[in-house]
């Protein structure tokens, strides 16, 4: 029996499975001798732990390089007749889905890797949303990666609806309704950080026993840090407010009189984990990260640790998702740092279309082919042709415009500003590539 922060921890078998070291396992912490989250949630977490141990082993495997990228074989088969290797993020998605099915406690899983939620069990009490392997592009460089997840109660009042409809609506719950959330960091150690609504705690995988051992009890993010985490190579794409904030704090001229340092790994889970422990702000000011799978779970964790998560203007957990893969800017960090950042007003980076993708503006042409075209500004959802000042020149151009709109919408682009086009696109020209991640 061990005492941790004022409560007594016992294993469910009556003895301490963590030996004489005074630490509890995650299962002990969740159980009746700990905070007692309920048997159903304990079972679900047991299966989440198992899935993440398997993913951790894959990430650390010397054979993961073939899994960390798309196969070069067309049609999905190798020349030897064997199936081509799947990308590691897809394998991770399948591992988590299998574990959730085996738990018997999950109604559906909504994943960043899937177009639509997967209905699992009509009687499952929980809904799980997940980014199975964030940062999978970093695997070959041995940069940390992670799994992010959030858990909601199934909305039983929707049970009468068709399966597809109730699956979507269950997945689009506000982050304020989260029962639990967490992430697993795959790095020099495998760390599972989680909250059940009563503080944020971290557990480190003990490879000798297979247990997640509590190593960070009731994490409290410092009220202010001295670190900002952002890709400042995009500095000149930022709005004035964000530039002013970064310029001010790194000169030590902000509300905190010491100079800030930059720390950026380009791995969301790793950057967030460091920020949670040491304070400061981790941010992606682009309209890039997903509200359902990433922003809500991480905002839940940082708030439970005394920090704040926002899109630069509004609290993340107060937002109502409207679509599964909805994207937004994300700022996570210490409360005082976040308040100072948001005081600068305009900190959300606008989405600018690239020079080789500027054909959209051509459809407001005011002169013959080959002449310059006017700059146009497009706002909102890109779904209306009323934005065009002039009629389409031909059906062919109209068709290409609609294809472009579809491409933009499917990649969740919401704002395009100041696009200028100098010549009419030729038939067959490439129209649009997805915005780089």
Tab-separated table of C-alpha atoms in Angstrom:
chain	number	residue	atom	x	y	z
A	1	UNK	CA	0.000	0.000	0.000
A	2	UNK	CA	1.391	3.407	-0.920
A	3	UNK	CA	0.326	6.965	-0.161
A	4	UNK	CA	0.251	9.403	-3.088
A	5	UNK	CA	-0.777	13.052	-2.682
A	6	UNK	CA	-3.200	12.403	0.111
A	7	UNK	CA	-4.938	9.237	-1.043
A	8	UNK	CA	-4.147	5.581	-0.523
A	9	UNK	CA	-3.331	3.502	-3.579
A	10	UNK	CA	-4.011	-0.231	-3.611
A	11	UNK	CA	-3.958	-2.660	-6.477
A	12	UNK	CA	-7.235	-4.333	-7.352
A	13	UNK	CA	-5.834	-7.614	-6.041
A	14	UNK	CA	-5.195	-6.100	-2.616
A	15	UNK	CA	-1.418	-5.701	-2.849
A	16	UNK	CA	0.745	-3.079	-4.448
A	17	UNK	CA	1.781	-4.303	-7.894
A	18	UNK	CA	4.316	-1.499	-8.092
A	19	UNK	CA	6.400	-3.081	-5.352
A	20	UNK	CA	8.114	-0.985	-2.730
A	21	UNK	CA	8.909	2.014	-4.896
A	22	UNK	CA	5.919	4.035	-3.717
A	23	UNK	CA	4.502	4.603	-7.210
A	24	UNK	CA	1.121	3.475	-8.500
A	25	UNK	CA	0.208	2.115	-11.896
A	26	UNK	CA	-2.384	3.765	-14.112
A	27	UNK	CA	-4.857	0.968	-13.393
A	28	UNK	CA	-4.354	1.391	-9.648
A	29	UNK	CA	-4.805	5.134	-9.935
A	30	UNK	CA	-8.078	4.676	-11.834
A	31	UNK	CA	-9.378	1.882	-9.600
A	32	UNK	CA	-11.359	1.727	-6.377
A	33	UNK	CA	-8.278	2.419	-4.284
A	34	UNK	CA	-7.588	5.555	-6.303
A	35	UNK	CA	-9.975	8.033	-7.911
A	36	UNK	CA	-12.434	5.273	-8.904
A	37	UNK	CA	-13.456	6.301	-12.419
A	38	UNK	CA	-15.701	3.251	-12.774
A	39	UNK	CA	-15.139	-0.254	-14.077
A	40	UNK	CA	-16.190	0.530	-17.662
A	41	UNK	CA	-13.636	3.305	-18.066
A	42	UNK	CA	-10.936	1.160	-16.446
A	43	UNK	CA	-11.604	-1.568	-19.031
A	44	UNK	CA	-11.491	0.957	-21.881
A	45	UNK	CA	-8.203	2.435	-20.672
A	46	UNK	CA	-6.724	-1.035	-20.318
A	47	UNK	CA	-7.318	-1.561	-24.049
A	48	UNK	CA	-6.043	1.914	-24.948
A	49	UNK	CA	-2.852	1.149	-23.016
A	50	UNK	CA	-2.442	-2.118	-24.904
A	51	UNK	CA	-2.888	-0.386	-28.270
A	52	UNK	CA	-0.365	2.315	-27.416
A	53	UNK	CA	2.205	-0.238	-26.230
A	54	UNK	CA	1.921	-1.921	-29.629
A	55	UNK	CA	2.306	1.423	-31.411
A	56	UNK	CA	5.311	2.284	-29.221
A	57	UNK	CA	6.942	-0.996	-30.250
A	58	UNK	CA	6.278	-0.275	-33.930
A	59	UNK	CA	7.665	3.252	-33.693
A	60	UNK	CA	10.856	1.934	-32.076
A	61	UNK	CA	11.218	-0.992	-34.477
A	62	UNK	CA	14.189	-1.042	-36.885
A	63	UNK	CA	11.701	-2.057	-39.573
A	64	UNK	CA	9.406	0.950	-39.261
A	65	UNK	CA	10.968	2.907	-42.142
A	66	UNK	CA	8.926	0.854	-44.590
A	67	UNK	CA	5.804	1.697	-42.591
A	68	UNK	CA	6.453	5.395	-42.144
A	69	UNK	CA	5.765	6.337	-45.740
A	70	UNK	CA	3.332	5.409	-48.491
A	71	UNK	CA	4.345	2.400	-50.563
A	72	UNK	CA	5.800	3.200	-53.953
A	73	UNK	CA	4.033	0.220	-55.435
A	74	UNK	CA	1.007	1.122	-57.519
A	75	UNK	CA	-2.153	-0.796	-56.849
A	76	UNK	CA	-1.128	-1.764	-53.332
A	77	UNK	CA	0.805	-4.942	-54.235
A	78	UNK	CA	4.541	-5.495	-54.403
A	79	UNK	CA	6.259	-7.211	-57.302
A	80	UNK	CA	6.714	-10.319	-55.156
A	81	UNK	CA	2.962	-10.708	-54.839
A	82	UNK	CA	2.945	-9.763	-51.160
A	83	UNK	CA	0.854	-6.874	-49.879
A	84	UNK	CA	2.741	-3.595	-49.904
A	85	UNK	CA	3.466	-2.203	-46.426
A	86	UNK	CA	0.896	0.193	-45.030
A	87	UNK	CA	1.889	3.612	-43.698
A	88	UNK	CA	2.548	3.585	-39.965
A	89	UNK	CA	-0.289	5.983	-39.199
A	90	UNK	CA	-2.760	3.636	-40.918
A	91	UNK	CA	-1.381	0.648	-39.016
A	92	UNK	CA	-1.717	2.627	-35.778
A	93	UNK	CA	-5.305	3.474	-36.655
A	94	UNK	CA	-6.095	-0.211	-37.183
A	95	UNK	CA	-4.432	-1.161	-33.889
A	96	UNK	CA	-6.511	1.342	-31.941
A	97	UNK	CA	-9.734	0.357	-33.700
A	98	UNK	CA	-9.107	-3.323	-32.957
A	99	UNK	CA	-8.431	-2.612	-29.282
A	100	UNK	CA	-11.552	-0.475	-28.940
A	101	UNK	CA	-13.646	-3.222	-30.515
A	102	UNK	CA	-12.189	-5.782	-28.120
A	103	UNK	CA	-12.969	-3.609	-25.110
A	104	UNK	CA	-16.715	-3.943	-25.652
A	105	UNK	CA	-17.082	-0.454	-24.177
A	106	UNK	CA	-17.011	1.755	-27.273
A	107	UNK	CA	-19.964	2.683	-29.464
A	108	UNK	CA	-17.886	4.333	-32.179
A	109	UNK	CA	-14.450	5.613	-33.056
A	110	UNK	CA	-13.864	8.808	-35.021
A	111	UNK	CA	-10.321	9.071	-36.328
A	112	UNK	CA	-8.272	11.681	-38.113
A	113	UNK	CA	-7.353	8.874	-40.529
A	114	UNK	CA	-10.946	8.025	-41.504
A	115	UNK	CA	-13.408	10.013	-43.590
A	116	UNK	CA	-16.315	9.004	-41.360
A	117	UNK	CA	-16.751	7.551	-37.856
A	118	UNK	CA	-16.686	3.774	-37.478
A	119	UNK	CA	-19.699	2.388	-35.618
A	120	UNK	CA	-18.608	-0.448	-33.326
A	121	UNK	CA	-21.190	-1.430	-30.736
A	122	UNK	CA	-24.793	-0.292	-30.190
A	123	UNK	CA	-24.432	-0.805	-26.437
A	124	UNK	CA	-21.003	0.766	-25.974
A	125	UNK	CA	-21.188	3.586	-23.417
A	126	UNK	CA	-18.274	5.597	-24.833
A	127	UNK	CA	-17.295	7.520	-27.965
A	128	UNK	CA	-13.570	7.770	-28.758
A	129	UNK	CA	-12.011	10.403	-31.024
A	130	UNK	CA	-8.350	10.046	-31.926
A	131	UNK	CA	-5.344	11.091	-33.929
A	132	UNK	CA	-3.673	7.649	-33.948
A	133	UNK	CA	-0.140	8.793	-34.749
A	134	UNK	CA	0.569	12.492	-34.841
A	135	UNK	CA	3.910	13.373	-36.428
A	136	UNK	CA	4.336	10.111	-38.333
A	137	UNK	CA	6.368	11.951	-40.979
A	138	UNK	CA	9.070	12.371	-38.341
A	139	UNK	CA	9.625	8.652	-37.781
A	140	UNK	CA	12.671	8.242	-40.020
A	141	UNK	CA	14.446	11.067	-38.174
A	142	UNK	CA	13.604	9.532	-34.764
A	143	UNK	CA	11.715	12.677	-33.770
A	144	UNK	CA	9.065	12.081	-31.078
A	145	UNK	CA	5.547	11.190	-32.183
A	146	UNK	CA	2.330	10.647	-30.282
A	147	UNK	CA	-1.236	9.374	-30.051
A	148	UNK	CA	-4.002	11.800	-29.019
A	149	UNK	CA	-7.442	10.691	-27.827
A	150	UNK	CA	-10.629	12.006	-26.267
A	151	UNK	CA	-13.502	10.090	-24.666
A	152	UNK	CA	-17.173	11.109	-24.522
A	153	UNK	CA	-20.314	9.402	-23.290
A	154	UNK	CA	-22.549	8.012	-26.034
A	155	UNK	CA	-25.569	10.286	-26.513
A	156	UNK	CA	-28.344	7.785	-25.824
A	157	UNK	CA	-30.971	10.298	-26.911
A	158	UNK	CA	-29.680	9.820	-30.472
A	159	UNK	CA	-30.058	6.028	-30.470
A	160	UNK	CA	-33.234	6.190	-32.585
A	161	UNK	CA	-31.431	7.878	-35.492
A	162	UNK	CA	-29.910	6.078	-38.502
A	163	UNK	CA	-26.433	4.751	-37.728
A	164	UNK	CA	-24.509	7.179	-39.935
A	165	UNK	CA	-26.320	10.213	-38.545
A	166	UNK	CA	-25.971	9.264	-34.884
A	167	UNK	CA	-22.316	8.360	-35.418
A	168	UNK	CA	-21.572	11.820	-36.802
A	169	UNK	CA	-23.535	13.680	-34.122
A	170	UNK	CA	-21.924	11.667	-31.322
A	171	UNK	CA	-18.507	12.562	-32.736
A	172	UNK	CA	-19.293	16.285	-32.906
A	173	UNK	CA	-19.709	16.831	-29.181
A	174	UNK	CA	-18.241	19.955	-27.637
A	175	UNK	CA	-14.940	19.517	-25.843
A	176	UNK	CA	-16.698	20.685	-22.678
A	177	UNK	CA	-18.423	17.269	-22.617
A	178	UNK	CA	-15.211	15.233	-22.551
A	179	UNK	CA	-15.199	12.527	-19.891
A	180	UNK	CA	-11.465	11.962	-20.279
A	181	UNK	CA	-8.655	12.746	-22.686
A	182	UNK	CA	-5.010	11.959	-23.092
A	183	UNK	CA	-1.967	11.575	-25.260
A	184	UNK	CA	0.861	9.080	-25.442
A	185	UNK	CA	4.309	10.450	-26.238
A	186	UNK	CA	6.644	8.029	-28.031
A	187	UNK	CA	10.140	9.306	-27.305
A	188	UNK	CA	13.107	8.292	-25.119
A	189	UNK	CA	10.334	7.187	-22.760
A	190	UNK	CA	6.735	6.265	-23.558
A	191	UNK	CA	4.556	8.584	-21.482
A	192	UNK	CA	0.770	8.450	-21.179
A	193	UNK	CA	-0.623	11.773	-19.954
A	194	UNK	CA	-4.314	11.836	-19.096
A	195	UNK	CA	-7.106	13.566	-17.223
A	196	UNK	CA	-10.514	12.408	-16.023
A	197	UNK	CA	-11.619	15.924	-15.144
A	198	UNK	CA	-9.792	16.118	-11.821
A	199	UNK	CA	-6.271	17.191	-12.723
A	200	UNK	CA	-3.725	16.080	-15.302
A	201	UNK	CA	-1.384	13.174	-14.538
A	202	UNK	CA	1.388	11.408	-16.456
A	203	UNK	CA	2.434	7.754	-16.396
A	204	UNK	CA	5.646	6.348	-17.858
A	205	UNK	CA	5.834	2.881	-19.392
A	206	UNK	CA	7.992	0.479	-17.380
A	207	UNK	CA	9.185	-1.931	-20.061
A	208	UNK	CA	10.225	-4.493	-17.442
A	209	UNK	CA	6.651	-4.950	-16.191
A	210	UNK	CA	4.542	-3.521	-19.024
A	211	UNK	CA	2.848	-1.126	-16.586
A	212	UNK	CA	2.357	2.611	-16.943
A	213	UNK	CA	3.779	3.966	-13.656
A	214	UNK	CA	2.679	7.340	-12.287
A	215	UNK	CA	5.610	9.740	-12.569
A	216	UNK	CA	3.928	13.169	-12.713
A	217	UNK	CA	1.222	13.703	-10.087
A	218	UNK	CA	-1.328	16.474	-10.643
A	219	UNK	CA	0.674	18.447	-13.202
A	220	UNK	CA	0.347	22.222	-12.878
A	221	UNK	CA	1.552	24.232	-15.836
A	222	UNK	CA	3.477	27.284	-14.589
A	223	UNK	CA	1.383	30.489	-14.765
A	224	UNK	CA	4.022	31.825	-17.135
A	225	UNK	CA	6.880	30.217	-19.006
A	226	UNK	CA	9.828	31.628	-20.890
A	227	UNK	CA	9.413	29.591	-24.072
A	228	UNK	CA	7.367	29.962	-27.228
A	229	UNK	CA	6.982	27.055	-29.618
A	230	UNK	CA	6.113	27.893	-33.222
A	231	UNK	CA	7.512	27.535	-36.731
A	232	UNK	CA	8.855	31.071	-37.029
A	233	UNK	CA	10.132	30.422	-40.544
A	234	UNK	CA	6.584	31.563	-41.394
A	235	UNK	CA	7.143	34.881	-39.604
A	236	UNK	CA	6.495	36.981	-42.711
A	237	UNK	CA	3.189	35.179	-43.308
A	238	UNK	CA	1.944	36.087	-39.838
A	239	UNK	CA	-0.474	38.913	-39.049
A	240	UNK	CA	0.900	42.010	-37.372
A	241	UNK	CA	-0.435	41.070	-33.943
A	242	UNK	CA	1.430	37.766	-33.799
A	243	UNK	CA	4.643	39.324	-35.086
A	244	UNK	CA	4.451	42.034	-32.438
A	245	UNK	CA	3.882	39.481	-29.680
A	246	UNK	CA	6.864	37.325	-30.687
A	247	UNK	CA	9.130	40.359	-31.211
A	248	UNK	CA	8.150	41.721	-27.816
A	249	UNK	CA	8.610	38.606	-25.677
A	250	UNK	CA	11.866	37.506	-27.228
A	251	UNK	CA	13.318	40.951	-26.473
A	252	UNK	CA	12.123	40.726	-22.872
A	253	UNK	CA	9.839	43.731	-23.324
A	254	UNK	CA	6.537	42.006	-22.593
A	255	UNK	CA	4.673	41.647	-19.312
A	256	UNK	CA	7.443	39.301	-18.160
A	257	UNK	CA	10.786	41.155	-18.124
A	258	UNK	CA	12.971	38.252	-19.264
A	259	UNK	CA	13.747	37.282	-22.851
A	260	UNK	CA	11.845	34.291	-24.208
A	261	UNK	CA	13.511	31.432	-26.067
A	262	UNK	CA	12.180	29.414	-28.999
A	263	UNK	CA	11.805	25.636	-28.765
A	264	UNK	CA	10.119	23.919	-31.697
A	265	UNK	CA	10.180	20.201	-32.485
A	266	UNK	CA	7.457	20.172	-35.179
A	267	UNK	CA	5.728	17.362	-33.302
A	268	UNK	CA	2.478	18.504	-31.696
A	269	UNK	CA	2.513	16.028	-28.814
A	270	UNK	CA	6.186	16.649	-28.005
A	271	UNK	CA	5.883	20.436	-28.165
A	272	UNK	CA	2.747	20.324	-26.036
A	273	UNK	CA	4.283	17.947	-23.478
A	274	UNK	CA	7.260	20.252	-22.941
A	275	UNK	CA	4.959	23.274	-22.647
A	276	UNK	CA	2.760	21.471	-20.122
A	277	UNK	CA	5.772	20.769	-17.895
A	278	UNK	CA	7.734	24.009	-18.263
A	279	UNK	CA	5.171	26.608	-19.296
A	280	UNK	CA	5.038	29.077	-22.167
A	281	UNK	CA	2.984	28.770	-25.346
A	282	UNK	CA	2.840	26.093	-28.049
A	283	UNK	CA	1.089	27.352	-31.135
A	284	UNK	CA	0.160	26.697	-34.735
A	285	UNK	CA	-1.399	29.955	-35.973
A	286	UNK	CA	-2.429	28.427	-39.310
A	287	UNK	CA	-5.895	27.013	-39.918
A	288	UNK	CA	-4.364	23.550	-39.719
A	289	UNK	CA	-5.031	21.454	-36.610
A	290	UNK	CA	-8.261	19.543	-36.115
A	291	UNK	CA	-10.761	20.628	-33.493
A	292	UNK	CA	-12.224	17.170	-32.841
A	293	UNK	CA	-9.089	15.012	-32.786
A	294	UNK	CA	-6.342	17.325	-31.539
A	295	UNK	CA	-7.502	20.695	-30.214
A	296	UNK	CA	-10.273	19.473	-27.899
A	297	UNK	CA	-8.312	16.699	-26.117
A	298	UNK	CA	-5.177	18.819	-25.646
A	299	UNK	CA	-7.187	21.841	-24.489
A	300	UNK	CA	-8.940	19.620	-21.940
A	301	UNK	CA	-5.564	18.499	-20.594
A	302	UNK	CA	-4.032	21.971	-20.424
A	303	UNK	CA	-7.098	23.418	-18.698
A	304	UNK	CA	-7.035	20.619	-16.124
A	305	UNK	CA	-3.413	21.626	-15.496
A	306	UNK	CA	-4.360	25.286	-15.009
A	307	UNK	CA	-3.605	26.589	-18.513
A	308	UNK	CA	-5.654	27.649	-21.506
A	309	UNK	CA	-6.384	26.440	-25.031
A	310	UNK	CA	-7.764	28.810	-27.661
A	311	UNK	CA	-7.815	29.568	-31.370
A	312	UNK	CA	-6.256	32.944	-30.604
A	313	UNK	CA	-9.630	34.484	-29.864
A	314	UNK	CA	-11.980	31.980	-28.248
A	315	UNK	CA	-11.745	29.123	-25.755
A	316	UNK	CA	-11.460	25.804	-27.602
A	317	UNK	CA	-13.657	23.803	-25.214
A	318	UNK	CA	-16.540	26.266	-25.706
A	319	UNK	CA	-16.651	25.649	-29.462
A	320	UNK	CA	-19.268	23.456	-31.097
A	321	UNK	CA	-17.728	21.382	-33.920
A	322	UNK	CA	-19.694	21.518	-37.162
A	323	UNK	CA	-17.742	18.948	-39.178
A	324	UNK	CA	-15.512	16.016	-38.343
A	325	UNK	CA	-12.293	17.295	-39.873
A	326	UNK	CA	-12.826	20.954	-39.004
A	327	UNK	CA	-9.515	22.794	-38.753
A	328	UNK	CA	-8.484	25.861	-36.807
A	329	UNK	CA	-5.461	27.689	-35.377
A	330	UNK	CA	-4.402	26.344	-31.988
A	331	UNK	CA	-2.675	28.067	-29.076
A	332	UNK	CA	-1.983	26.098	-25.871
A	333	UNK	CA	-0.111	27.206	-22.815
A	334	UNK	CA	0.329	29.016	-19.530
A	335	UNK	CA	-2.584	31.179	-18.466
A	336	UNK	CA	-0.666	34.461	-18.211
A	337	UNK	CA	1.192	33.851	-21.470
A	338	UNK	CA	-2.059	33.047	-23.258
A	339	UNK	CA	-3.752	36.169	-21.898
A	340	UNK	CA	-0.848	38.315	-23.083
A	341	UNK	CA	-0.809	36.660	-26.513
A	342	UNK	CA	-4.547	37.136	-27.039
A	343	UNK	CA	-4.292	40.802	-26.009
A	344	UNK	CA	-2.495	41.456	-29.311
A	345	UNK	CA	-5.739	40.719	-31.163
A	346	UNK	CA	-4.820	39.520	-34.642
A	347	UNK	CA	-2.743	36.373	-34.095
A	348	UNK	CA	-4.382	33.939	-36.542
A	349	UNK	CA	-2.402	33.406	-39.739
A	350	UNK	CA	-4.414	33.917	-42.914
A	351	UNK	CA	-4.245	31.249	-45.596
A	352	UNK	CA	-2.500	32.554	-48.687
A	353	UNK	CA	-2.760	30.730	-51.982
A	354	UNK	CA	0.602	30.055	-53.616
A	355	UNK	CA	1.706	31.585	-56.924
A	356	UNK	CA	1.297	28.349	-58.894
A	357	UNK	CA	-2.200	27.908	-57.461
A	358	UNK	CA	-3.580	31.311	-58.410
A	359	UNK	CA	-5.915	30.255	-61.209
A	360	UNK	CA	-8.991	30.878	-59.103
A	361	UNK	CA	-8.635	34.612	-59.707
A	362	UNK	CA	-8.636	34.047	-63.460
A	363	UNK	CA	-12.368	33.506	-63.391
A	364	UNK	CA	-12.954	37.161	-62.615
A	365	UNK	CA	-11.161	38.091	-65.847
A	366	UNK	CA	-11.826	41.592	-67.188
A	367	UNK	CA	-9.895	41.430	-70.429
A	368	UNK	CA	-8.985	39.080	-73.291
A	369	UNK	CA	-6.884	36.014	-72.709
A	370	UNK	CA	-3.306	36.868	-71.832
A	371	UNK	CA	-4.183	40.174	-70.184
A	372	UNK	CA	-3.667	40.881	-66.477
A	373	UNK	CA	-6.474	40.020	-64.098
A	374	UNK	CA	-7.693	41.917	-61.109
A	375	UNK	CA	-6.879	40.875	-57.577
A	376	UNK	CA	-9.861	39.415	-55.755
A	377	UNK	CA	-10.566	38.671	-52.126
A	378	UNK	CA	-12.474	35.540	-51.186
A	379	UNK	CA	-13.877	35.035	-47.711
A	380	UNK	CA	-15.958	32.443	-45.875
A	381	UNK	CA	-16.712	28.947	-47.145
A	382	UNK	CA	-15.710	29.149	-50.830
A	383	UNK	CA	-18.968	27.443	-51.724
A	384	UNK	CA	-20.633	30.274	-53.622
A	385	UNK	CA	-19.966	31.451	-57.160
A	386	UNK	CA	-21.534	34.817	-56.305
A	387	UNK	CA	-18.037	35.890	-55.301
A	388	UNK	CA	-17.229	36.260	-58.994
A	389	UNK	CA	-17.623	39.703	-60.513
A	390	UNK	CA	-17.850	38.543	-64.122
A	391	UNK	CA	-19.672	35.641	-65.816
A	392	UNK	CA	-17.745	32.525	-66.779
A	393	UNK	CA	-16.039	32.733	-70.160
A	394	UNK	CA	-16.962	29.196	-71.111
A	395	UNK	CA	-18.347	25.956	-69.713
A	396	UNK	CA	-14.835	24.530	-69.655
A	397	UNK	CA	-13.636	27.284	-67.400
A	398	UNK	CA	-16.744	26.946	-65.268
A	399	UNK	CA	-16.075	23.245	-64.799
A	400	UNK	CA	-12.483	23.870	-63.817
A	401	UNK	CA	-13.551	26.499	-61.334
A	402	UNK	CA	-15.973	24.116	-59.669
A	403	UNK	CA	-13.315	21.415	-59.481
A	404	UNK	CA	-10.989	23.893	-57.832
A	405	UNK	CA	-13.628	24.867	-55.301
A	406	UNK	CA	-14.173	21.223	-54.452
A	407	UNK	CA	-10.456	20.697	-53.985
A	408	UNK	CA	-10.154	23.710	-51.739
A	409	UNK	CA	-13.160	22.714	-49.668
A	410	UNK	CA	-11.961	19.151	-49.232
A	411	UNK	CA	-8.722	20.405	-47.734
A	412	UNK	CA	-10.605	22.717	-45.370
A	413	UNK	CA	-9.299	25.991	-46.756
A	414	UNK	CA	-11.443	28.790	-45.410
A	415	UNK	CA	-9.744	32.081	-46.336
A	416	UNK	CA	-7.821	33.177	-49.422
A	417	UNK	CA	-6.630	36.766	-49.643
A	418	UNK	CA	-5.110	38.949	-52.344
A	419	UNK	CA	-4.645	36.487	-55.186
A	420	UNK	CA	-3.284	38.049	-58.369
A	421	UNK	CA	-3.091	36.215	-61.693
A	422	UNK	CA	-1.256	37.482	-64.760
A	423	UNK	CA	-2.255	35.052	-67.478
A	424	UNK	CA	-5.080	32.706	-68.320
A	425	UNK	CA	-4.409	29.052	-67.426
A	426	UNK	CA	-3.932	26.752	-70.356
A	427	UNK	CA	-6.151	23.674	-70.811
A	428	UNK	CA	-4.753	20.803	-68.777
A	429	UNK	CA	-2.778	22.986	-66.388
A	430	UNK	CA	-2.573	21.680	-62.841
A	431	UNK	CA	-5.164	23.429	-60.722
A	432	UNK	CA	-4.414	22.778	-57.070
A	433	UNK	CA	-2.325	20.708	-54.722
A	434	UNK	CA	-3.160	20.205	-51.045
A	435	UNK	CA	-1.655	22.790	-48.738
A	436	UNK	CA	1.566	21.406	-47.248
A	437	UNK	CA	1.129	19.976	-43.761
